């Protein structure tokens, strides 16, 4: 362990694994020390999926090794096998102790993606009387201040307006002042289904078998986190920069061309379809959004991928991802407390173990348990929608999402779950709740054919829970949604239902809400 007093201690958090990070600007391996830590509380303040813990720890340990190979001294705090939140120091205490021992002249960190972590950093530096410099996160296209300027004076924050501004500013998919392909947004061409036959010959996902570092982490997680949800069986994601780039290339070549067409489609047993699955790699910064966007746009320009795919992909990264981060920093800390629909329920048991008779939810949960992943429609319109319709507290849904998805980091999870998925923010990130009856799920995939429920029925034993809960949800919030133009069609349909029918729907839905 180092005895010298470094000029700067460079704090590298688990979601900051970027060799090009601004933290290394003007840093000197001879005078500065990098500091990384695995902490029990990060895995236990929410009840973390085993694969999520393993992915973060393995990627962190690989990154630390790469830094050492590049000549850096790294003080890396590995979590001991027998450590728990009661017998192992918190992040703040670990850092305070190391600051007191190492006595650096200063501490540097790139803007953490979680306000809670930022507070702990400030407290540790305060206790150890060390100056903390928080650097802007250059990983993102849009800075926190820049987003605040965009938001200033606007009644509503509309993603599409922000997205177009980003496209113009960064000259992405632009032909002069006009959008490439003649439209800004090809969302309408992102909604095809696989029909009755289903997808044919889906490209296989690349698989990365665990190396010695990963195997050590897997052993730790299997022992230390044995009671946590999820499984370690499918530890096949890349955990290094080199493999992350390979993984991205594989998507661009084999799945991007059909990604746009089938972006919203679902199919039983198929977790990935044509999705990139790069969100976890982006969110720990093994991939950079600029390279993802530039490489995808190049495929369009070379005629190797159609505009509906490339624009859809760019919209997710340059539009939605940046917008969501802007909203997080603009609205926090108050955003966490929002609960526009006054939902007070707990996350249902099947969100942890996948045990349910609902075929669509069972399949979605299978992917979450196996891979810490489900693609965005299974996330939004199956699991997310079930939580919203049944009245789960939006913060509890966010905490569940943080626990179970590999790609969940506070800044990205909170506005996506509490806001977009649960409408807990009352319309800050989405102008209406994402809700539909079981008929939507039937149309977009093949689950209903093998399900004991009927998506066309809202009352009784055979009623599809989504359909019953959908009408019950609209009815419970009728007053609130009546003024929302975008809900007009749904409310009109609700008004066609008689009082008797609604009473029976309420009873059916009530049985599901009580579960
Ligand atoms: Fe899901 Fe309802 Fe279809 Fe069953 S019938 S798969 S619960 S939408």
Short mmCIF file of C-alpha atoms and ligand atoms in Angstrom, two decimals:
data_model
loop_
_atom_site.label_atom_id
_atom_site.label_comp_id
_atom_site.label_asym_id
_atom_site.label_seq_id
_atom_site.Cartn_x
_atom_site.Cartn_y
_atom_site.Cartn_z
CA UNK A 1 0.00 0.00 0.00
CA UNK A 2 1.31 3.42 -0.94
CA UNK A 3 2.88 5.57 1.76
CA UNK A 4 3.37 8.72 -0.28
CA UNK A 5 1.15 11.75 -0.09
CA UNK A 6 -0.25 12.15 -3.58
CA UNK A 7 -0.95 15.46 -5.20
CA UNK A 8 -4.47 14.33 -6.15
CA UNK A 9 -6.57 11.33 -5.31
CA UNK A 10 -8.53 10.52 -8.47
CA UNK A 11 -11.85 8.94 -7.47
CA UNK A 12 -13.22 6.59 -10.13
CA UNK A 13 -16.74 5.38 -9.47
CA UNK A 14 -18.16 2.07 -10.71
CA UNK A 15 -20.00 3.77 -13.58
CA UNK A 16 -17.02 5.87 -14.69
CA UNK A 17 -14.82 3.27 -16.39
CA UNK A 18 -13.58 5.57 -19.12
CA UNK A 19 -9.90 5.78 -20.05
CA UNK A 20 -10.63 9.09 -21.79
CA UNK A 21 -12.26 10.55 -18.68
CA UNK A 22 -11.47 14.21 -17.89
CA UNK A 23 -10.17 12.96 -14.54
CA UNK A 24 -6.93 12.01 -16.32
CA UNK A 25 -6.44 15.46 -17.89
CA UNK A 26 -3.23 16.93 -16.50
CA UNK A 27 -2.99 13.99 -14.11
CA UNK A 28 0.37 12.38 -13.51
CA UNK A 29 0.89 8.71 -12.58
CA UNK A 30 3.99 9.76 -10.65
CA UNK A 31 2.15 12.26 -8.46
CA UNK A 32 -1.51 11.14 -8.38
CA UNK A 33 -3.21 7.96 -7.17
CA UNK A 34 -6.43 6.47 -8.55
CA UNK A 35 -8.97 5.27 -5.97
CA UNK A 36 -11.77 2.76 -6.52
CA UNK A 37 -13.97 0.88 -4.08
CA UNK A 38 -16.51 -1.92 -4.01
CA UNK A 39 -18.97 -1.16 -1.28
CA UNK A 40 -21.64 -3.26 0.35
CA UNK A 41 -24.15 -0.43 0.59
CA UNK A 42 -24.22 0.08 -3.20
CA UNK A 43 -25.52 -3.45 -3.52
CA UNK A 44 -27.77 -3.34 -0.48
CA UNK A 45 -29.43 0.06 -0.32
CA UNK A 46 -31.47 -1.65 -2.98
CA UNK A 47 -31.65 -5.46 -3.05
CA UNK A 48 -29.31 -5.98 -5.97
CA UNK A 49 -29.47 -8.66 -8.70
CA UNK A 50 -26.45 -11.02 -8.42
CA UNK A 51 -25.50 -10.47 -12.06
CA UNK A 52 -25.59 -6.71 -11.59
CA UNK A 53 -23.13 -6.90 -8.67
CA UNK A 54 -20.87 -9.25 -10.65
CA UNK A 55 -20.97 -7.06 -13.77
CA UNK A 56 -20.02 -3.88 -11.89
CA UNK A 57 -17.29 -5.49 -9.75
CA UNK A 58 -15.76 -7.38 -12.67
CA UNK A 59 -15.75 -4.33 -14.97
CA UNK A 60 -14.22 -2.24 -12.15
CA UNK A 61 -11.49 -4.78 -11.42
CA UNK A 62 -10.62 -5.07 -15.11
CA UNK A 63 -10.46 -1.29 -15.37
CA UNK A 64 -8.17 -1.08 -12.33
CA UNK A 65 -5.87 -3.69 -13.89
CA UNK A 66 -5.74 -1.70 -17.12
CA UNK A 67 -4.82 1.42 -15.17
CA UNK A 68 -2.04 -0.43 -13.36
CA UNK A 69 -0.76 -1.75 -16.68
CA UNK A 70 -0.65 1.87 -17.89
CA UNK A 71 1.55 2.85 -14.94
CA UNK A 72 -1.01 4.12 -12.45
CA UNK A 73 -0.99 3.32 -8.79
CA UNK A 74 -4.55 2.28 -7.90
CA UNK A 75 -5.83 1.98 -4.40
CA UNK A 76 -8.65 -0.48 -4.98
CA UNK A 77 -10.87 -1.56 -2.12
CA UNK A 78 -12.13 -5.07 -2.85
CA UNK A 79 -15.20 -6.16 -0.92
CA UNK A 80 -14.22 -9.04 1.38
CA UNK A 81 -16.37 -12.17 1.14
CA UNK A 82 -17.66 -11.83 4.70
CA UNK A 83 -18.36 -8.09 4.50
CA UNK A 84 -21.84 -6.78 5.08
CA UNK A 85 -23.24 -3.33 5.56
CA UNK A 86 -23.11 -3.89 9.33
CA UNK A 87 -19.47 -4.98 9.56
CA UNK A 88 -17.87 -3.18 6.62
CA UNK A 89 -17.40 0.58 6.24
CA UNK A 90 -19.68 2.62 4.04
CA UNK A 91 -18.35 4.34 0.91
CA UNK A 92 -18.04 7.56 2.90
CA UNK A 93 -16.14 5.92 5.76
CA UNK A 94 -13.80 3.99 3.44
CA UNK A 95 -12.93 7.15 1.59
CA UNK A 96 -12.53 9.21 4.77
CA UNK A 97 -10.11 6.63 6.20
CA UNK A 98 -8.02 6.59 3.01
CA UNK A 99 -7.99 10.38 2.81
CA UNK A 100 -6.79 10.57 6.40
CA UNK A 101 -4.06 8.04 5.70
CA UNK A 102 -2.91 9.25 2.29
CA UNK A 103 -3.35 12.96 2.95
CA UNK A 104 -3.61 14.02 -0.70
CA UNK A 105 -3.41 17.72 -1.53
CA UNK A 106 -6.76 17.44 -3.30
CA UNK A 107 -9.45 15.06 -4.50
CA UNK A 108 -10.87 14.94 -8.03
CA UNK A 109 -13.96 13.22 -9.26
CA UNK A 110 -16.09 13.41 -12.38
CA UNK A 111 -19.70 14.40 -11.66
CA UNK A 112 -21.27 11.31 -10.05
CA UNK A 113 -24.48 10.04 -11.65
CA UNK A 114 -26.19 9.75 -8.28
CA UNK A 115 -26.87 12.67 -5.94
CA UNK A 116 -26.58 10.37 -2.92
CA UNK A 117 -22.98 9.48 -3.88
CA UNK A 118 -22.10 13.13 -4.44
CA UNK A 119 -23.26 13.91 -0.90
CA UNK A 120 -21.09 11.12 0.51
CA UNK A 121 -18.05 12.39 -1.39
CA UNK A 122 -18.58 15.89 -0.05
CA UNK A 123 -18.98 14.58 3.50
CA UNK A 124 -15.83 12.42 3.31
CA UNK A 125 -13.72 15.28 1.95
CA UNK A 126 -15.15 17.58 4.57
CA UNK A 127 -14.27 15.16 7.41
CA UNK A 128 -10.75 14.70 6.07
CA UNK A 129 -10.41 18.45 5.35
CA UNK A 130 -9.55 17.84 1.71
CA UNK A 131 -10.62 20.04 -1.19
CA UNK A 132 -12.91 18.24 -3.66
CA UNK A 133 -13.01 19.20 -7.31
CA UNK A 134 -16.08 17.90 -9.21
CA UNK A 135 -15.44 17.90 -12.95
CA UNK A 136 -18.10 18.07 -15.66
CA UNK A 137 -18.82 14.67 -17.20
CA UNK A 138 -17.55 14.96 -20.77
CA UNK A 139 -19.07 11.57 -21.63
CA UNK A 140 -22.38 13.25 -22.40
CA UNK A 141 -23.23 15.43 -25.39
CA UNK A 142 -25.19 17.88 -23.26
CA UNK A 143 -23.84 19.44 -20.07
CA UNK A 144 -26.00 19.97 -17.00
CA UNK A 145 -25.85 23.76 -17.44
CA UNK A 146 -26.63 23.50 -21.14
CA UNK A 147 -29.76 21.50 -20.40
CA UNK A 148 -30.81 24.02 -17.75
CA UNK A 149 -30.51 26.75 -20.40
CA UNK A 150 -32.63 24.67 -22.81
CA UNK A 151 -35.28 24.22 -20.10
CA UNK A 152 -35.36 27.84 -19.01
CA UNK A 153 -38.67 29.55 -19.67
CA UNK A 154 -40.26 26.47 -21.26
CA UNK A 155 -43.68 25.46 -20.00
CA UNK A 156 -43.08 21.87 -21.05
CA UNK A 157 -39.91 19.90 -21.67
CA UNK A 158 -40.47 18.14 -24.98
CA UNK A 159 -37.89 15.50 -25.88
CA UNK A 160 -38.46 15.97 -29.61
CA UNK A 161 -37.56 19.69 -29.41
CA UNK A 162 -34.41 18.89 -27.46
CA UNK A 163 -33.51 16.04 -29.82
CA UNK A 164 -33.76 18.22 -32.93
CA UNK A 165 -31.62 20.86 -31.24
CA UNK A 166 -28.98 18.20 -30.49
CA UNK A 167 -29.10 16.88 -34.06
CA UNK A 168 -28.55 20.38 -35.46
CA UNK A 169 -25.86 21.32 -32.96
CA UNK A 170 -23.83 18.12 -33.39
CA UNK A 171 -24.60 17.76 -37.13
CA UNK A 172 -25.89 14.23 -36.72
CA UNK A 173 -28.01 12.77 -39.54
CA UNK A 174 -28.26 16.19 -41.15
CA UNK A 175 -28.18 17.14 -44.82
CA UNK A 176 -27.47 20.82 -44.57
CA UNK A 177 -30.26 22.25 -42.43
CA UNK A 178 -32.61 19.33 -43.24
CA UNK A 179 -32.85 15.97 -41.48
CA UNK A 180 -31.41 13.00 -43.37
CA UNK A 181 -34.14 10.93 -45.00
CA UNK A 182 -36.52 13.90 -45.03
CA UNK A 183 -37.97 13.37 -41.53
CA UNK A 184 -36.72 14.09 -38.03
CA UNK A 185 -38.34 11.04 -36.55
CA UNK A 186 -39.14 7.62 -38.02
CA UNK A 187 -41.02 6.38 -34.96
CA UNK A 188 -43.94 5.25 -37.14
CA UNK A 189 -41.56 2.84 -38.88
CA UNK A 190 -40.40 1.33 -35.58
CA UNK A 191 -43.56 -0.61 -34.78
CA UNK A 192 -43.76 -3.73 -36.94
CA UNK A 193 -44.54 -7.11 -35.44
CA UNK A 194 -43.20 -10.54 -36.37
CA UNK A 195 -46.61 -11.80 -37.49
CA UNK A 196 -47.75 -15.33 -36.72
CA UNK A 197 -44.55 -17.02 -37.88
CA UNK A 198 -42.33 -15.06 -35.55
CA UNK A 199 -38.77 -13.90 -36.14
CA UNK A 200 -36.66 -16.05 -38.41
CA UNK A 201 -32.96 -16.82 -37.80
CA UNK A 202 -32.16 -14.19 -35.19
CA UNK A 203 -28.46 -13.33 -35.04
CA UNK A 204 -26.76 -14.83 -31.97
CA UNK A 205 -25.46 -12.49 -29.27
CA UNK A 206 -21.69 -12.57 -28.75
CA UNK A 207 -20.73 -14.41 -25.58
CA UNK A 208 -17.76 -13.52 -23.35
CA UNK A 209 -16.79 -16.35 -21.05
CA UNK A 210 -15.52 -15.21 -17.63
CA UNK A 211 -11.74 -14.93 -17.22
CA UNK A 212 -9.79 -15.31 -13.97
CA UNK A 213 -10.80 -11.85 -12.69
CA UNK A 214 -14.47 -12.47 -13.43
CA UNK A 215 -14.35 -15.95 -11.93
CA UNK A 216 -13.03 -14.53 -8.67
CA UNK A 217 -15.87 -11.99 -8.65
CA UNK A 218 -18.44 -14.68 -9.45
CA UNK A 219 -17.19 -16.73 -6.49
CA UNK A 220 -17.50 -13.71 -4.22
CA UNK A 221 -21.01 -12.89 -5.43
CA UNK A 222 -22.19 -16.52 -5.23
CA UNK A 223 -21.09 -16.65 -1.60
CA UNK A 224 -21.64 -13.13 -0.33
CA UNK A 225 -24.85 -12.38 -2.27
CA UNK A 226 -26.38 -15.86 -2.36
CA UNK A 227 -29.76 -14.65 -1.14
CA UNK A 228 -30.00 -11.81 -3.65
CA UNK A 229 -32.37 -12.13 -6.61
CA UNK A 230 -31.38 -13.18 -10.12
CA UNK A 231 -28.91 -15.75 -11.34
CA UNK A 232 -25.22 -15.77 -12.29
CA UNK A 233 -25.62 -18.42 -14.95
CA UNK A 234 -25.57 -15.97 -17.84
CA UNK A 235 -22.48 -13.93 -17.06
CA UNK A 236 -21.55 -13.38 -20.70
CA UNK A 237 -21.44 -9.61 -21.17
CA UNK A 238 -18.20 -7.82 -22.02
CA UNK A 239 -16.45 -6.21 -19.05
CA UNK A 240 -13.54 -4.52 -20.83
CA UNK A 241 -13.30 -1.64 -23.28
CA UNK A 242 -11.91 -3.88 -26.06
CA UNK A 243 -14.74 -6.39 -25.75
CA UNK A 244 -17.34 -3.62 -25.45
CA UNK A 245 -16.20 -2.24 -28.82
CA UNK A 246 -16.40 -5.71 -30.39
CA UNK A 247 -19.90 -6.08 -28.95
CA UNK A 248 -20.96 -2.75 -30.48
CA UNK A 249 -19.53 -3.74 -33.87
CA UNK A 250 -21.45 -6.99 -33.72
CA UNK A 251 -24.72 -5.12 -33.16
CA UNK A 252 -24.05 -2.66 -35.97
CA UNK A 253 -23.33 -5.45 -38.42
CA UNK A 254 -25.88 -8.08 -37.46
CA UNK A 255 -28.83 -6.41 -35.73
CA UNK A 256 -28.95 -2.69 -36.53
CA UNK A 257 -30.45 -3.18 -40.03
CA UNK A 258 -33.66 -4.68 -38.57
CA UNK A 259 -33.54 -2.90 -35.20
CA UNK A 260 -35.76 -0.05 -36.37
CA UNK A 261 -38.44 -2.19 -37.97
CA UNK A 262 -38.86 -4.47 -34.94
CA UNK A 263 -38.00 -2.01 -32.16
CA UNK A 264 -41.38 -2.43 -30.43
CA UNK A 265 -41.98 -6.11 -31.22
CA UNK A 266 -41.88 -8.91 -28.65
CA UNK A 267 -41.51 -12.66 -28.95
CA UNK A 268 -41.66 -15.34 -26.25
CA UNK A 269 -38.27 -16.69 -25.17
CA UNK A 270 -36.34 -14.07 -27.12
CA UNK A 271 -34.76 -11.55 -24.80
CA UNK A 272 -32.73 -9.52 -27.30
CA UNK A 273 -34.26 -9.78 -30.79
CA UNK A 274 -32.59 -6.96 -32.78
CA UNK A 275 -31.78 -4.77 -29.77
CA UNK A 276 -28.23 -3.60 -29.14
CA UNK A 277 -28.06 -4.43 -25.42
CA UNK A 278 -25.32 -1.80 -25.08
CA UNK A 279 -27.07 0.32 -22.44
CA UNK A 280 -25.14 -1.24 -19.52
CA UNK A 281 -21.84 -0.74 -21.40
CA UNK A 282 -22.72 2.88 -22.14
CA UNK A 283 -23.83 3.56 -18.58
CA UNK A 284 -20.57 2.31 -17.03
CA UNK A 285 -18.82 4.25 -19.84
CA UNK A 286 -17.02 1.34 -21.46
CA UNK A 287 -18.64 2.78 -24.58
CA UNK A 288 -18.91 6.42 -25.54
CA UNK A 289 -22.20 7.74 -26.98
CA UNK A 290 -20.37 9.67 -29.72
CA UNK A 291 -18.69 6.59 -31.12
CA UNK A 292 -21.99 4.65 -31.03
CA UNK A 293 -23.79 7.43 -32.90
CA UNK A 294 -20.97 8.04 -35.39
CA UNK A 295 -20.56 4.36 -36.21
CA UNK A 296 -24.31 3.88 -36.70
CA UNK A 297 -24.58 6.96 -38.91
CA UNK A 298 -21.66 5.67 -40.99
CA UNK A 299 -23.63 2.45 -41.62
CA UNK A 300 -26.50 4.55 -42.96
CA UNK A 301 -24.21 6.63 -45.15
CA UNK A 302 -22.59 3.47 -46.53
CA UNK A 303 -26.03 2.04 -47.31
CA UNK A 304 -25.60 -0.79 -44.81
CA UNK A 305 -28.51 0.16 -42.50
CA UNK A 306 -31.82 1.91 -43.25
CA UNK A 307 -32.79 5.30 -41.90
CA UNK A 308 -35.59 4.00 -39.64
CA UNK A 309 -33.03 1.86 -37.78
CA UNK A 310 -30.27 4.41 -37.58
CA UNK A 311 -32.52 7.32 -36.67
CA UNK A 312 -34.26 5.18 -34.02
CA UNK A 313 -30.89 4.26 -32.51
CA UNK A 314 -29.60 7.85 -32.63
CA UNK A 315 -32.87 9.08 -31.05
CA UNK A 316 -32.34 6.76 -28.08
CA UNK A 317 -28.76 7.92 -27.48
CA UNK A 318 -28.51 11.54 -28.61
CA UNK A 319 -32.15 12.32 -27.80
CA UNK A 320 -33.73 10.32 -25.03
CA UNK A 321 -30.62 9.40 -22.98
CA UNK A 322 -29.33 12.99 -22.89
CA UNK A 323 -32.83 14.38 -22.23
CA UNK A 324 -33.37 12.03 -19.30
CA UNK A 325 -30.04 12.99 -17.73
CA UNK A 326 -30.87 16.67 -18.14
CA UNK A 327 -34.23 16.17 -16.39
CA UNK A 328 -32.54 14.30 -13.51
CA UNK A 329 -30.14 17.12 -12.69
CA UNK A 330 -32.73 19.82 -13.35
CA UNK A 331 -35.35 18.32 -11.05
CA UNK A 332 -33.40 16.55 -8.33
CA UNK A 333 -33.61 16.14 -5.37
CA UNK A 334 -37.36 16.89 -5.33
CA UNK A 335 -38.03 14.60 -8.31
CA UNK A 336 -37.52 11.49 -6.17
CA UNK A 337 -40.50 12.44 -4.02
CA UNK A 338 -42.99 12.96 -6.88
CA UNK A 339 -46.04 10.73 -6.92
CA UNK A 340 -48.61 12.41 -9.17
CA UNK A 341 -51.07 9.51 -9.12
CA UNK A 342 -50.72 8.95 -5.37
CA UNK A 343 -49.78 5.30 -5.90
CA UNK A 344 -48.93 3.61 -2.62
CA UNK A 345 -48.57 -0.11 -3.44
CA UNK A 346 -45.57 -2.42 -3.12
CA UNK A 347 -43.82 -4.13 -6.01
CA UNK A 348 -45.58 -7.50 -6.51
CA UNK A 349 -43.75 -10.69 -5.47
CA UNK A 350 -43.44 -11.94 -9.06
CA UNK A 351 -41.19 -8.95 -9.84
CA UNK A 352 -38.51 -10.77 -7.83
CA UNK A 353 -39.03 -14.44 -8.73
CA UNK A 354 -41.01 -14.36 -11.99
CA UNK A 355 -43.71 -16.67 -10.64
CA UNK A 356 -46.94 -15.59 -12.32
CA UNK A 357 -49.58 -17.05 -14.63
CA UNK A 358 -49.38 -14.02 -16.92
CA UNK A 359 -47.38 -15.32 -19.90
CA UNK A 360 -46.11 -11.88 -20.97
CA UNK A 361 -44.94 -10.92 -17.47
CA UNK A 362 -43.42 -14.36 -16.85
CA UNK A 363 -41.38 -14.14 -20.05
CA UNK A 364 -40.26 -10.57 -19.29
CA UNK A 365 -39.20 -11.58 -15.78
CA UNK A 366 -37.30 -14.61 -17.13
CA UNK A 367 -35.05 -12.19 -19.04
CA UNK A 368 -34.63 -9.96 -16.01
CA UNK A 369 -33.67 -12.90 -13.79
CA UNK A 370 -31.34 -14.46 -16.38
CA UNK A 371 -29.75 -11.35 -17.84
CA UNK A 372 -30.61 -8.33 -15.68
CA UNK A 373 -32.23 -7.07 -18.85
CA UNK A 374 -35.42 -6.88 -20.82
CA UNK A 375 -35.84 -4.80 -23.94
CA UNK A 376 -37.66 -1.51 -23.75
CA UNK A 377 -41.17 -2.66 -24.69
CA UNK A 378 -41.14 -5.53 -22.20
CA UNK A 379 -39.80 -3.06 -19.64
CA UNK A 380 -42.27 -0.27 -20.42
CA UNK A 381 -45.44 -1.97 -21.65
CA UNK A 382 -45.36 -5.21 -19.66
CA UNK A 383 -43.54 -4.86 -16.33
CA UNK A 384 -43.65 -1.08 -16.05
CA UNK A 385 -47.23 -0.91 -17.16
CA UNK A 386 -48.30 -3.62 -14.71
CA UNK A 387 -46.70 -1.64 -11.88
CA UNK A 388 -48.42 1.60 -12.88
CA UNK A 389 -51.86 0.06 -13.53
CA UNK A 390 -51.80 -1.84 -10.26
CA UNK A 391 -50.73 1.23 -8.28
CA UNK A 392 -47.13 0.51 -7.23
CA UNK A 393 -45.44 3.49 -5.58
CA UNK A 394 -43.23 5.01 -8.34
CA UNK A 395 -40.19 5.30 -6.06
CA UNK A 396 -40.51 1.63 -5.12
CA UNK A 397 -40.66 0.75 -8.81
CA UNK A 398 -37.48 2.78 -9.40
CA UNK A 399 -35.77 0.99 -6.50
CA UNK A 400 -36.79 -2.37 -7.95
CA UNK A 401 -35.48 -1.32 -11.38
CA UNK A 402 -32.18 -0.17 -9.83
CA UNK A 403 -31.88 -3.56 -8.16
CA UNK A 404 -32.69 -5.75 -11.14
CA UNK A 405 -31.32 -4.16 -14.31
CA UNK A 406 -27.63 -4.12 -15.23
CA UNK A 407 -27.97 -0.78 -16.99
CA UNK A 408 -29.70 1.05 -14.13
CA UNK A 409 -27.79 4.00 -12.69
CA UNK A 410 -29.69 6.59 -10.67
CA UNK A 411 -29.67 9.41 -13.27
CA UNK A 412 -31.03 7.14 -16.01
CA UNK A 413 -33.31 4.94 -13.95
CA UNK A 414 -35.21 7.57 -11.98
CA UNK A 415 -36.69 9.70 -14.81
CA UNK A 416 -37.28 6.59 -16.94
CA UNK A 417 -39.13 4.70 -14.22
CA UNK A 418 -40.75 7.27 -11.96
CA UNK A 419 -41.38 9.59 -14.91
CA UNK A 420 -41.83 7.86 -18.23
CA UNK A 421 -42.96 4.46 -17.04
CA UNK A 422 -45.04 5.32 -13.96
CA UNK A 423 -46.19 8.88 -14.76
CA UNK A 424 -45.21 9.70 -11.18
CA UNK A 425 -43.91 13.11 -12.29
CA UNK A 426 -47.33 14.05 -13.68
CA UNK A 427 -46.04 14.63 -17.22
CA UNK A 428 -42.52 16.12 -16.99
CA UNK A 429 -40.88 13.52 -19.24
CA UNK A 430 -43.96 12.14 -21.00
CA UNK A 431 -47.14 13.97 -21.89
CA UNK A 432 -49.38 10.99 -21.04
CA UNK A 433 -49.18 7.72 -19.15
CA UNK A 434 -48.00 4.75 -21.24
CA UNK A 435 -51.01 2.49 -20.81
CA UNK A 436 -52.97 0.10 -22.98
CA UNK A 437 -55.12 -2.98 -22.49
CA UNK A 438 -53.87 -6.54 -22.95
CA UNK A 439 -54.84 -6.18 -26.62
CA UNK A 440 -51.70 -4.10 -27.22
CA UNK A 441 -49.52 -6.88 -25.78
CA UNK A 442 -51.42 -9.40 -27.90
CA UNK A 443 -50.76 -7.35 -31.04
CA UNK A 444 -47.05 -6.85 -30.41
CA UNK A 445 -46.07 -10.44 -29.63
CA UNK A 446 -47.16 -14.04 -29.20
CA UNK A 447 -47.68 -14.28 -25.46
CA UNK A 448 -51.47 -14.27 -25.32
CA UNK A 449 -51.84 -17.41 -27.44
CA UNK A 450 -50.18 -19.41 -24.67
CA UNK A 451 -51.70 -17.61 -21.69
CA UNK A 452 -54.52 -18.74 -19.41
CA UNK A 453 -56.06 -15.26 -19.61
CA UNK A 454 -57.91 -13.60 -22.47
CA UNK A 455 -56.76 -10.10 -23.49
CA UNK A 456 -60.26 -9.27 -24.77
CA UNK A 457 -61.92 -9.87 -21.37
CA UNK A 458 -61.85 -7.45 -18.44
CA UNK A 459 -64.18 -9.22 -16.01
CA UNK A 460 -64.01 -12.53 -14.16
CA UNK A 461 -61.59 -15.43 -13.77
CA UNK A 462 -60.40 -15.46 -17.40
CA UNK A 463 -59.96 -11.72 -17.59
CA UNK A 464 -56.53 -10.51 -18.67
CA UNK A 465 -55.15 -8.64 -15.66
CA UNK A 466 -53.75 -5.94 -17.94
CA UNK A 467 -57.16 -5.33 -19.52
CA UNK A 468 -59.02 -5.23 -16.19
CA UNK A 469 -56.37 -3.06 -14.57
CA UNK A 470 -56.25 -0.73 -17.59
CA UNK A 471 -59.95 0.18 -17.42
CA UNK A 472 -59.79 0.38 -13.63
CA UNK A 473 -56.76 2.70 -13.89
CA UNK A 474 -58.50 5.02 -16.34
CA UNK A 475 -61.59 5.02 -14.15
CA UNK A 476 -59.67 5.74 -10.94
CA UNK A 477 -57.86 8.68 -12.56
CA UNK A 478 -60.67 9.78 -14.87
CA UNK A 479 -60.78 13.31 -13.51
CA UNK A 480 -57.06 13.87 -13.85
CA UNK A 481 -56.87 12.48 -17.40
CA UNK A 482 -60.00 14.17 -18.75
CA UNK A 483 -58.13 17.44 -19.33
CA UNK A 484 -55.29 15.69 -21.18
CA UNK A 485 -55.84 15.97 -24.95
CA UNK A 486 -53.67 12.93 -25.62
CA UNK A 487 -55.90 10.80 -23.37
CA UNK A 488 -59.12 11.93 -25.06
CA UNK A 489 -59.64 8.77 -27.13
CA UNK A 490 -59.06 6.46 -24.16
CA UNK A 491 -61.36 8.44 -21.87
CA UNK A 492 -64.08 8.47 -24.54
CA UNK A 493 -63.90 4.67 -24.73
CA UNK A 494 -64.11 4.48 -20.94
CA UNK A 495 -67.24 6.59 -21.00
CA UNK A 496 -68.96 3.96 -23.17
CA UNK A 497 -68.84 1.50 -20.28
CA UNK A 498 -71.91 1.22 -18.07
CA UNK A 499 -71.78 1.64 -14.30
CA UNK A 500 -72.50 -2.09 -13.88
CA UNK A 501 -69.64 -3.09 -16.16
CA UNK A 502 -67.26 -0.73 -14.41
CA UNK A 503 -68.26 -2.10 -11.02
CA UNK A 504 -67.36 -5.62 -12.18
CA UNK A 505 -64.09 -4.44 -13.71
CA UNK A 506 -63.24 -2.75 -10.41
CA UNK A 507 -63.84 -6.00 -8.60
CA UNK A 508 -61.65 -8.04 -10.99
CA UNK A 509 -58.90 -5.41 -10.97
CA UNK A 510 -59.13 -5.12 -7.20
CA UNK A 511 -58.23 -8.79 -6.81
CA UNK A 512 -55.02 -8.21 -8.81
CA UNK A 513 -54.18 -4.97 -7.05
CA UNK A 514 -54.41 -6.74 -3.71
CA UNK A 515 -51.82 -9.37 -4.74
FE1 LIG B 1 -50.36 -10.89 -20.87
FE2 LIG B 1 -53.00 -10.68 -20.74
FE3 LIG B 1 -51.88 -11.60 -22.95
FE4 LIG B 1 -51.86 -13.09 -20.73
S1 LIG B 1 -53.65 -12.44 -21.92
S2 LIG B 1 -50.15 -12.73 -22.10
S3 LIG B 1 -51.67 -11.50 -19.16
S4 LIG B 1 -51.66 -9.57 -22.10
#
